[in-house]
CSV table of C-alpha atoms and ligand atoms in Angstrom, one decimal:
chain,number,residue,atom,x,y,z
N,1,UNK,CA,-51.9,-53.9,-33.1
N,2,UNK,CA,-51.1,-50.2,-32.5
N,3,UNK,CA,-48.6,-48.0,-32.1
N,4,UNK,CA,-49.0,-49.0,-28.1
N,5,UNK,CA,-47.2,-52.2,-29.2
N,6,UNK,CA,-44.7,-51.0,-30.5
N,7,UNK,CA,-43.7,-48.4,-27.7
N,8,UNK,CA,-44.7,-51.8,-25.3
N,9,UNK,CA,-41.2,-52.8,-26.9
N,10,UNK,CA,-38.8,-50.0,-26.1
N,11,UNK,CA,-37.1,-49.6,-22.7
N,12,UNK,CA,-36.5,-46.4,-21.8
N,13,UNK,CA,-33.2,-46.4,-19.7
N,14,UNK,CA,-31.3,-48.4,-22.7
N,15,UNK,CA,-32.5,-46.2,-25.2
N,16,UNK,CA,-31.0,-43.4,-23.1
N,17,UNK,CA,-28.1,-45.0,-22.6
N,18,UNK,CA,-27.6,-45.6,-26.4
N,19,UNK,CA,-28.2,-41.9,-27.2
N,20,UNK,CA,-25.7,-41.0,-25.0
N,21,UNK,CA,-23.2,-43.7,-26.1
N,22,UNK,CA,-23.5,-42.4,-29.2
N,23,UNK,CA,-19.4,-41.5,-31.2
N,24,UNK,CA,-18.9,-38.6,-33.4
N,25,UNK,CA,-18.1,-41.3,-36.2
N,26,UNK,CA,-22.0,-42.7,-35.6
N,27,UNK,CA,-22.6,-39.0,-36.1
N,28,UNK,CA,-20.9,-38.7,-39.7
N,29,UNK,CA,-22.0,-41.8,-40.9
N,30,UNK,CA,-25.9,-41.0,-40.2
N,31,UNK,CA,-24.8,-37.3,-42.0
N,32,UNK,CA,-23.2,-39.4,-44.9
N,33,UNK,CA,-26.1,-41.4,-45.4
N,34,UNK,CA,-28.9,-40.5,-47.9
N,35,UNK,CA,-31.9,-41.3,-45.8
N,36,UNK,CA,-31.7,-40.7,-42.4
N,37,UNK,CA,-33.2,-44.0,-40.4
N,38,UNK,CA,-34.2,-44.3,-36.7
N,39,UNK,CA,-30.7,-45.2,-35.3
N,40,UNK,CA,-29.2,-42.3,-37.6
N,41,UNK,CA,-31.5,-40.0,-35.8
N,42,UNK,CA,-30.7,-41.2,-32.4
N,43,UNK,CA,-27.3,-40.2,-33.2
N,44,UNK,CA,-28.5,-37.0,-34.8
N,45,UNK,CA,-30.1,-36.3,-30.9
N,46,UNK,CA,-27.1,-37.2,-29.1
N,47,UNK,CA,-24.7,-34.9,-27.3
N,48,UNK,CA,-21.7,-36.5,-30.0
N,49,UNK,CA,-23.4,-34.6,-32.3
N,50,UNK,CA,-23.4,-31.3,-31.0
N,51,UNK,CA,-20.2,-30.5,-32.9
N,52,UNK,CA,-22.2,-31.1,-36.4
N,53,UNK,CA,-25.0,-28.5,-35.9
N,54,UNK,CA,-24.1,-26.4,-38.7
N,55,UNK,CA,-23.6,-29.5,-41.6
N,56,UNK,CA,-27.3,-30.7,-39.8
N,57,UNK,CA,-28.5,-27.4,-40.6
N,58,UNK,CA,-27.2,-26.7,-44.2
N,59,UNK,CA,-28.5,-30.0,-45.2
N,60,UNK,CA,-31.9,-29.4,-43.2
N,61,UNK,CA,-32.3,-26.0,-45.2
N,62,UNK,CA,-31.6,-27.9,-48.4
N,63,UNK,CA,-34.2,-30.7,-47.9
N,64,UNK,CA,-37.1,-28.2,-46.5
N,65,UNK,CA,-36.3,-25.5,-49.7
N,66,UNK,CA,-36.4,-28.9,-52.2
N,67,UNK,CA,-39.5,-30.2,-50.8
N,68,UNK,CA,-41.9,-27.2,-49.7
N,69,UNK,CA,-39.8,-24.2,-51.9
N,70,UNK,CA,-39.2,-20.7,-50.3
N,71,UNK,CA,-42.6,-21.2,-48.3
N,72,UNK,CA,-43.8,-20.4,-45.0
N,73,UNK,CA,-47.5,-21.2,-44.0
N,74,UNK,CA,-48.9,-19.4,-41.4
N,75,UNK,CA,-51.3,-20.2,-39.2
N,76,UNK,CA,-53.7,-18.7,-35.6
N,77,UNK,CA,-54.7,-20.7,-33.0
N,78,UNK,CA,-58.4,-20.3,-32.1
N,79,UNK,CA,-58.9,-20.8,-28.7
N,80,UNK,CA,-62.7,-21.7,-28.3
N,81,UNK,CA,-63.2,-22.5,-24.6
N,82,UNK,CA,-60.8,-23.1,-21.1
N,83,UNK,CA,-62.9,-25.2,-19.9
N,84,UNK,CA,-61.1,-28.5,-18.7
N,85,UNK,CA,-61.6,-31.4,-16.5
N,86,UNK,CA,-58.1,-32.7,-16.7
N,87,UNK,CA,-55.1,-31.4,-13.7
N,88,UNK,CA,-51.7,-31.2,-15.7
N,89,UNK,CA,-49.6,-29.6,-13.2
N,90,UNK,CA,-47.9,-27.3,-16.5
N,91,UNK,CA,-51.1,-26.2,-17.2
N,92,UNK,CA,-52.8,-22.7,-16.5
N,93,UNK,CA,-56.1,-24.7,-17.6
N,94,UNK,CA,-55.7,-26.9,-15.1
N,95,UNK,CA,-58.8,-27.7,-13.5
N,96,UNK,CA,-57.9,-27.5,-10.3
N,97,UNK,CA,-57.1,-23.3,-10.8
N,98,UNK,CA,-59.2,-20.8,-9.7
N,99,UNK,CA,-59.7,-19.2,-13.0
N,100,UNK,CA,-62.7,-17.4,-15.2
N,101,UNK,CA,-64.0,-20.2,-17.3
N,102,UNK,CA,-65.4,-19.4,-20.5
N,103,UNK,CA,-66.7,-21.6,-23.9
N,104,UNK,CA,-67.2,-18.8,-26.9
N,105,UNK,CA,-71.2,-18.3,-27.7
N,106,UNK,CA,-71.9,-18.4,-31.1
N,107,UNK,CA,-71.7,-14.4,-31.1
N,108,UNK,CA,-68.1,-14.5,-29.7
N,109,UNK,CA,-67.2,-17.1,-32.1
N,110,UNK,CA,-68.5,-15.0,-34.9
N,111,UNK,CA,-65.9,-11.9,-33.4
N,112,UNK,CA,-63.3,-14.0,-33.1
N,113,UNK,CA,-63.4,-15.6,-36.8
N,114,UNK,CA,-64.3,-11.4,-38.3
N,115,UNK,CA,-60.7,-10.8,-36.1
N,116,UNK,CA,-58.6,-13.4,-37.3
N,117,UNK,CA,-60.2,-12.7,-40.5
N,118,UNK,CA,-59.0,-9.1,-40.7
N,119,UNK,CA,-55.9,-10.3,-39.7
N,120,UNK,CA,-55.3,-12.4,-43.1
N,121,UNK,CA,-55.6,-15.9,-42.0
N,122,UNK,CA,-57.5,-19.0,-44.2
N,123,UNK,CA,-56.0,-21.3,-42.0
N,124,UNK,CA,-56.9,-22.0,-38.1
N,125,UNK,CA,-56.4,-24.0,-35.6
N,126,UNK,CA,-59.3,-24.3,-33.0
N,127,UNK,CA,-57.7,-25.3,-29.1
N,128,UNK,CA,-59.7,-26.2,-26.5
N,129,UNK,CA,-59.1,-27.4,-22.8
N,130,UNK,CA,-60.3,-31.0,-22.9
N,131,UNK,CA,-64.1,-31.2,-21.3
N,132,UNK,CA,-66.0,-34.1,-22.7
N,133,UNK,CA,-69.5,-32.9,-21.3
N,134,UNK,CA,-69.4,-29.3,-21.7
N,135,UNK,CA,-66.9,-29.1,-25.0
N,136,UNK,CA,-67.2,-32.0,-26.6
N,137,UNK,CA,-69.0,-33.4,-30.2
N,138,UNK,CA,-72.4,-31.6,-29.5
N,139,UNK,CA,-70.2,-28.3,-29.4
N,140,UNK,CA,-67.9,-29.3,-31.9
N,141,UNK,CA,-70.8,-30.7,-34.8
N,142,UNK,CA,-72.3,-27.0,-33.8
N,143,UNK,CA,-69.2,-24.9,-34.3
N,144,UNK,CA,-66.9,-27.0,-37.5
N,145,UNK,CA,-69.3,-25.9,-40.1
N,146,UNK,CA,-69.8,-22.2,-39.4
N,147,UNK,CA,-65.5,-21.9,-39.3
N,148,UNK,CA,-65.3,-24.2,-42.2
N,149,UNK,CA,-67.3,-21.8,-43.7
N,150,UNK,CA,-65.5,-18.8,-43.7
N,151,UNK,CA,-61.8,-20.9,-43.2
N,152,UNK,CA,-59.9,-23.1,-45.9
N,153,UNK,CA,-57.8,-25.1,-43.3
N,154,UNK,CA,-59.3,-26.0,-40.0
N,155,UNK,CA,-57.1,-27.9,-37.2
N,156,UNK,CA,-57.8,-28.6,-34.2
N,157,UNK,CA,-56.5,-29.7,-30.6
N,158,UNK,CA,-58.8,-31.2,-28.7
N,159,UNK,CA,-59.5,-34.1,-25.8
N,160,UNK,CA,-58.6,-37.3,-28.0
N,161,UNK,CA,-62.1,-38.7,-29.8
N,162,UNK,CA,-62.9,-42.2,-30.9
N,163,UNK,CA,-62.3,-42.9,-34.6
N,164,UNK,CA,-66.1,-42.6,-35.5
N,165,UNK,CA,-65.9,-39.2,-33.9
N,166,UNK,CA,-63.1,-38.2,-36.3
N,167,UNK,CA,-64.8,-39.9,-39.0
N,168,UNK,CA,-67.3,-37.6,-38.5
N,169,UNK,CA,-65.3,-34.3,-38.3
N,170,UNK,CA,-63.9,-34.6,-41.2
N,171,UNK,CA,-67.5,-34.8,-43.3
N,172,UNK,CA,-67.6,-31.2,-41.5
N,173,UNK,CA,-64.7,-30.0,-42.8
N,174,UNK,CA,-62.1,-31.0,-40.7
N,175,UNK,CA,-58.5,-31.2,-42.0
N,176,UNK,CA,-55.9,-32.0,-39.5
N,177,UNK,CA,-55.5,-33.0,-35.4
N,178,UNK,CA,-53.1,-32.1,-33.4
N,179,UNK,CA,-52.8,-34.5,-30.8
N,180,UNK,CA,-49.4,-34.2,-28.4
N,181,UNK,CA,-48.1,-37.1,-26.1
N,182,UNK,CA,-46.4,-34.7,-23.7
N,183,UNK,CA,-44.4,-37.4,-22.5
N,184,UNK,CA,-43.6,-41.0,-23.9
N,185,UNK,CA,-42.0,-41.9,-20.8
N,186,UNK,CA,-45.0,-43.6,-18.8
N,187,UNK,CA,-44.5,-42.7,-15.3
N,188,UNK,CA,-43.3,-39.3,-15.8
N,189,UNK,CA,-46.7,-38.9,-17.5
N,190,UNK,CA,-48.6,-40.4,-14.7
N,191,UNK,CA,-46.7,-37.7,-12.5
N,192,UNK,CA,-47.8,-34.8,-14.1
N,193,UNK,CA,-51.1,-35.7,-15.1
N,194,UNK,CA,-53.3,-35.8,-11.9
N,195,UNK,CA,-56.9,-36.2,-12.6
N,196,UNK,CA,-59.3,-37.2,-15.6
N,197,UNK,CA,-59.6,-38.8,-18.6
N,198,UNK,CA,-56.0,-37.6,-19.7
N,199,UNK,CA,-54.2,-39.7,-17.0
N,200,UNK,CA,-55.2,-42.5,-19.6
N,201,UNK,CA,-51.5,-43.1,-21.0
N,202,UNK,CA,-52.9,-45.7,-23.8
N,203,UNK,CA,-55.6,-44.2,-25.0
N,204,UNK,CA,-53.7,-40.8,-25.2
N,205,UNK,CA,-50.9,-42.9,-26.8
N,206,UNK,CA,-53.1,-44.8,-29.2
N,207,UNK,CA,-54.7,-41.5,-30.7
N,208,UNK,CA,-52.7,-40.9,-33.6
N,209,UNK,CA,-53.7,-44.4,-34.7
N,210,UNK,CA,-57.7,-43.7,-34.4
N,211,UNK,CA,-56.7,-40.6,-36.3
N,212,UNK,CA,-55.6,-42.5,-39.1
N,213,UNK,CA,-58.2,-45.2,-39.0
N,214,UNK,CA,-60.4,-42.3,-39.4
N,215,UNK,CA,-58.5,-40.9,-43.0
N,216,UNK,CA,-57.7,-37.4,-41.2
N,217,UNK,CA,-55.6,-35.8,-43.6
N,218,UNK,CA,-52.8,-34.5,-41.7
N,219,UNK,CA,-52.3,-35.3,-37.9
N,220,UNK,CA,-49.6,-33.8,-35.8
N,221,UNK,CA,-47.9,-35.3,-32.9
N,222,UNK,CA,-45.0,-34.0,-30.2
N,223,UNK,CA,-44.1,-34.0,-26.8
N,224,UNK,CA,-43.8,-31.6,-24.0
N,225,UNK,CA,-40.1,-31.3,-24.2
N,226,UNK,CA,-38.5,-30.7,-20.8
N,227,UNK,CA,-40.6,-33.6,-18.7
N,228,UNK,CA,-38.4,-36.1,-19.0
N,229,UNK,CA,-34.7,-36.6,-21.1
N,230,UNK,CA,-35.7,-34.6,-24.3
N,231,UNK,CA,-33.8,-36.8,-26.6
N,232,UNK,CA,-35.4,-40.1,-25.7
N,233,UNK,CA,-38.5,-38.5,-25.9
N,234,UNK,CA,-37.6,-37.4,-29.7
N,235,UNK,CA,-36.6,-40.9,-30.5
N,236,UNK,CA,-40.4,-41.8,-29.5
N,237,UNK,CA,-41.9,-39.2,-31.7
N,238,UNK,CA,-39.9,-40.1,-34.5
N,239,UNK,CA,-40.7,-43.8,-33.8
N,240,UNK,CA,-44.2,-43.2,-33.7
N,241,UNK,CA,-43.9,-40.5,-36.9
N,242,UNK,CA,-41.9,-44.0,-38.9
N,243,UNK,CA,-45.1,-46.1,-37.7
N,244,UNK,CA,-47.6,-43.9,-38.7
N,245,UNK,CA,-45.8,-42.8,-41.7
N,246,UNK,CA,-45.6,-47.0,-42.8
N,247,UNK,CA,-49.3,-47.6,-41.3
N,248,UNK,CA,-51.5,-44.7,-42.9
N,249,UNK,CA,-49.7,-43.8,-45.3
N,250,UNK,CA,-52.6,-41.2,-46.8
N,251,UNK,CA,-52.3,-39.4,-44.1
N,252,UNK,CA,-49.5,-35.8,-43.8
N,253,UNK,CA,-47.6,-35.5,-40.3
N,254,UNK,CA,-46.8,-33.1,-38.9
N,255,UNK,CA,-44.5,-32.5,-35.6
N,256,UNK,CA,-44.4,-29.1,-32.8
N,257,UNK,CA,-41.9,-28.8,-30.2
N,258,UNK,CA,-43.6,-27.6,-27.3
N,259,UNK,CA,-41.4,-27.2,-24.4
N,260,UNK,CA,-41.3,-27.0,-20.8
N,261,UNK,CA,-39.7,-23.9,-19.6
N,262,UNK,CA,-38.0,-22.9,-16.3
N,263,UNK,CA,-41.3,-21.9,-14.4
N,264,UNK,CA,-43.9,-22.9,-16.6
N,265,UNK,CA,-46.6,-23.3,-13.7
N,266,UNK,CA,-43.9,-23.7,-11.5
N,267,UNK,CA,-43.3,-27.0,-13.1
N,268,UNK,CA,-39.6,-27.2,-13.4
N,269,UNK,CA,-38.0,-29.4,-16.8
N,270,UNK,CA,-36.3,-32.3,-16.0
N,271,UNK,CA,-34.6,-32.4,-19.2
N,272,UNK,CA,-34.2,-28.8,-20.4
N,273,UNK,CA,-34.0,-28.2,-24.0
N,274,UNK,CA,-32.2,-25.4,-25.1
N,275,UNK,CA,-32.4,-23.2,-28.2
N,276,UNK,CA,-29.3,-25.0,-29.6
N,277,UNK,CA,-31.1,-28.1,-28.9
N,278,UNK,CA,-33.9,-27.2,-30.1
N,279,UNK,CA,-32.4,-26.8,-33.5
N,280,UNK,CA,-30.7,-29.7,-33.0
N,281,UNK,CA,-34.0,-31.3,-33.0
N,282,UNK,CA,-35.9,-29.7,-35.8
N,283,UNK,CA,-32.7,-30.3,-37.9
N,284,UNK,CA,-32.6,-34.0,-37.1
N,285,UNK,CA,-36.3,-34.5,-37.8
N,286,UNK,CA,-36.4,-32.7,-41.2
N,287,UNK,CA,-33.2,-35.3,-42.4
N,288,UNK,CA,-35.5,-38.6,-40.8
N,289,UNK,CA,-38.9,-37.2,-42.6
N,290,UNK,CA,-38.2,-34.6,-45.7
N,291,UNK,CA,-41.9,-34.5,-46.6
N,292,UNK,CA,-42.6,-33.6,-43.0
N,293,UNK,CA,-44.6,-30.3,-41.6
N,294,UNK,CA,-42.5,-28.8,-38.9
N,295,UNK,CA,-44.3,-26.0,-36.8
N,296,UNK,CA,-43.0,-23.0,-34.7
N,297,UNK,CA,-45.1,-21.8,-32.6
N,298,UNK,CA,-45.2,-18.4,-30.8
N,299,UNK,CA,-44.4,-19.6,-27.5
N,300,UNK,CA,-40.3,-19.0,-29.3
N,301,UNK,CA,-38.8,-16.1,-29.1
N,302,UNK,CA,-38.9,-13.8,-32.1
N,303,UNK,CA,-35.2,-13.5,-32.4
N,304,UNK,CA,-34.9,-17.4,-32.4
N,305,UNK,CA,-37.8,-17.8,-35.1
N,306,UNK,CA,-36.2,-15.5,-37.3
N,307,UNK,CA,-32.9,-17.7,-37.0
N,308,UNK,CA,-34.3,-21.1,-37.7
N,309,UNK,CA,-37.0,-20.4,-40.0
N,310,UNK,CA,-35.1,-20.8,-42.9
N,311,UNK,CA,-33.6,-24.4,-41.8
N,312,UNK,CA,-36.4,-26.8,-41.4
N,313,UNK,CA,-39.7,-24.9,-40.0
N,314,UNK,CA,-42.8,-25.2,-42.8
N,315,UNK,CA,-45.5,-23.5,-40.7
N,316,UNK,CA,-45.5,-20.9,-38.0
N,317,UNK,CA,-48.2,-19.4,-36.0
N,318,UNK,CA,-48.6,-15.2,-35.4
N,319,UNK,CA,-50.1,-12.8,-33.6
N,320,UNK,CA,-51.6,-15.8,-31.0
N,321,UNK,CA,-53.9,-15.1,-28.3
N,322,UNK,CA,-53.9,-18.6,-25.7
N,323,UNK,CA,-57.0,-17.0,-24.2
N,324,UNK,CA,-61.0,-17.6,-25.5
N,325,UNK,CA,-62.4,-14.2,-27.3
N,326,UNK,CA,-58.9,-12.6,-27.0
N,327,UNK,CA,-58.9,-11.5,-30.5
N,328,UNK,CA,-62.0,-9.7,-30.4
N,329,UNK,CA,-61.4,-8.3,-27.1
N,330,UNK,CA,-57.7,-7.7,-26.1
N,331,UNK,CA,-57.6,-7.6,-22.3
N,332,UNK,CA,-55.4,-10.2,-20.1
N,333,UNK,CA,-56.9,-12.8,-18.1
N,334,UNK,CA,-57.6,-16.4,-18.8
N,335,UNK,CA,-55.0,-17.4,-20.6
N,336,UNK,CA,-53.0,-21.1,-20.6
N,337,UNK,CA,-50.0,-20.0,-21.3
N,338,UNK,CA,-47.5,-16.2,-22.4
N,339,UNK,CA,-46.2,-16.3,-25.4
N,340,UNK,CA,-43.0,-14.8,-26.7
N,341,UNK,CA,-43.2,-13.8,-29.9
N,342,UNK,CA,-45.8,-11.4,-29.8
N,343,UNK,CA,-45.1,-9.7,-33.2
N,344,UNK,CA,-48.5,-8.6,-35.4
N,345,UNK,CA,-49.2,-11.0,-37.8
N,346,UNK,CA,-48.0,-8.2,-40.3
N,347,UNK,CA,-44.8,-8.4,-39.0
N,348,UNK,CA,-44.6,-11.7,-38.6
N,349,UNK,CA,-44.8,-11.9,-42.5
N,350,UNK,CA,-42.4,-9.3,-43.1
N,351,UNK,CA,-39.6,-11.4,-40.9
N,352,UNK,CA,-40.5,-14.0,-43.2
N,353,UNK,CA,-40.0,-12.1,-46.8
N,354,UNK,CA,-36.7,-10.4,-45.3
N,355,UNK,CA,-35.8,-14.1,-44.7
N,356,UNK,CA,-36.0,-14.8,-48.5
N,357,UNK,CA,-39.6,-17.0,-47.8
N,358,UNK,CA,-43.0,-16.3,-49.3
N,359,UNK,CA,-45.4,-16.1,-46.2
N,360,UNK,CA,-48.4,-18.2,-47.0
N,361,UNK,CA,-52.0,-17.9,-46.0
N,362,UNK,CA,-53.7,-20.0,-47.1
N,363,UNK,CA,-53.0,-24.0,-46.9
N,364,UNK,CA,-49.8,-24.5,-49.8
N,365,UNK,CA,-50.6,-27.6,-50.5
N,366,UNK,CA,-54.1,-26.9,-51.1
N,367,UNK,CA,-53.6,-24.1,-53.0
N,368,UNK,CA,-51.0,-25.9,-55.3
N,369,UNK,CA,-53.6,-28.9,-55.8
N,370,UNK,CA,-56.7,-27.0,-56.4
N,371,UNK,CA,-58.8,-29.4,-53.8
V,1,SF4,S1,-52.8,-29.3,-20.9
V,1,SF4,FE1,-54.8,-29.5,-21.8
V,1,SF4,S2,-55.7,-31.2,-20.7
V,1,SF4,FE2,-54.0,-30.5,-19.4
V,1,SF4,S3,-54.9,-29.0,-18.1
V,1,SF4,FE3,-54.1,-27.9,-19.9
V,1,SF4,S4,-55.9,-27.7,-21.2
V,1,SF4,FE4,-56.4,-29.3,-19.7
């Protein structure tokens, strides 16, 4: 049994149709009640409750304050290599693009970590294209250790491993995956994932569960929101989050909202989800998990991270290069993806104190356990 079961159980179309169908007295009720269950967030995603974004958000704010305090953790992705053998048409990575492909040398790597370093970070997550051959556990048992080293918190987002593999990252010093679905919706992935090992729906799918076989301590799962309806796909993710939640239960989740813009890699959304939405979203997902992580990533807008980051976010990224070495060295090419928040780190933080939150470094929950 996996979560691939489960998901075997869900038809698409009806779900849809329930979201949709959903009345503005669904909405109260889920509102009214004191834990939020997967029905109550359907209706929490649906258009009905459009009306009842700023109750969703003063009771958000109130759960994420009561669980994590006036925190914000902060967090750099490390990009270690472009390298991939997968062709997702939203993807400047893809392998079918005629860009420079680089995997950091141990030198570079050791620049990148003294740049991040100076910046302030402890905590880090390492992104790679996903190359089995040329990036895969040989690189990976070279590289965790050296960053573990000189890192509290290492991440990563990677190809999906097996659970021996993950096993085995986490005796290095691994402490969380990332490992996004883009889309739940089966054919819709098939269409946008063209060649190599990714076009594997189930094993992608399946992932999260290997990940808690394996004891990682946190794992963090989303979708690309935009390929197909946004709001079923966030009744998957919080289906699989319940699952994992029930099934390994040791394990911290956590959820990012990647989504599909107009014109990423001239990949148009299906299912656009707007910044209203998007807190929609976020607010929905902190009343279905309280103890969940929620991350922001830089790919937002500054003006719309300052605006939500007080009503559910618990992590936000700063200062992000998408492109290997581009800390070290600052100049343009090679990079997945723009980002829009391209604030310093240092200012970064100060949006966060002026917001009334303590900017955090280092891992909060490690820091308040002593482990
Ligand atoms: S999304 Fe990931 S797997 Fe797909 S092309 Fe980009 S880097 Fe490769």
């Amino acid at each position: 049994m996996s979560f691939y079961d489960l998901w075997q159980q869900q038809q698409w179309e009806h779900l849809a149709l329930t979201i949709n169908a959903t009345t503005e007295a669904e909405v109260r009720q889920a509102l009214a009640s004191p834990r939020l269950d997967w029905r109550g967030f359907m209706a929490l995603v649906s258009p009905a409750a459009a009306p009842y974004l700023e109750s969703m958000a003063t009771r958000s704010k109130a759960l994420t304050r009561q669980r994590f305090g006036n925190t914000m953790g902060l967090y750099v992705p490390l990009y270690l290599s472009n390298l991939c053998a997968n062709e997702c048409d939203y993807c400047g990575f893809a392998m079918s693009n005629r860009i420079k492909r680089h995997t950091l040398t141990d030198d570079e790597l050791g620049r990148e970590m003294d740049a991040i370093k100076a910046m302030g970070f402890d905590a880090i997550l390492l992104v790679t294209g996903e190359h089995q051959t040329k990036v895969g556990m040989d690189y990976f048992r070279r590289v965790l250790p050296k960053i573990k080293a000189r890192f509290s918190t290492v991440m990563m987002e990677v190809q999906p491993l097996q659970a021996q593999h993950y096993r085995e990252l986490r005796q290095l010093g691994l402490d969380a995956v990332m490992v996004y679905q883009e889309s739940y919706h089966r054919s819709t992935y098939a269409r946008h994932h063209l060649r190599g090992n990714k076009q594997d729906f189930r094993y992608r799918l399946e992932t999260p569960d290997r990940l808690g076989e394996a004891g990682v301590d946190k794992i963090g799962i989303g979708a690309l929101f935009g390929l197909a309806n946004w709001r079923v796909e966030a009744a998957m993710v919080a289906l699989h989050l319940d699952y994992l939640q029930r099934r390994y239960w040791r394990s911290r989740y956590s959820v990012s909202f990647p989504r599909l813009r107009p014109c990423t890699g001239g990949v148009e959304p299906v299912s656009p989800l707007g910044e209203r939405e998007l807190l929609q979203l976020i607010c929905a997902l902190r009343l279905f998990g309280p103890e969940l992580e929620l991350s922001l990533s830089t790919r937002e807008s500054a003006s719309f991270r300052d605006h939500v980051m007080t009503l559910g976010p618990t992590t936000m990224s700063a200062g992000s290069s998408t492109r290997p070495g581009g800390y070290a060295d600052t100049s343009e090419d090679l990079a997945q993806f723009s980002i829009d928040d391209a604030r310093s780190p240092k200012r970064v933080a100060s949006a966060i104190e002026a917001a009334g939150l303590t900017p955090v470094w280092k891992d909060w929950d490690r820091a308040l356990t002593g482990h």
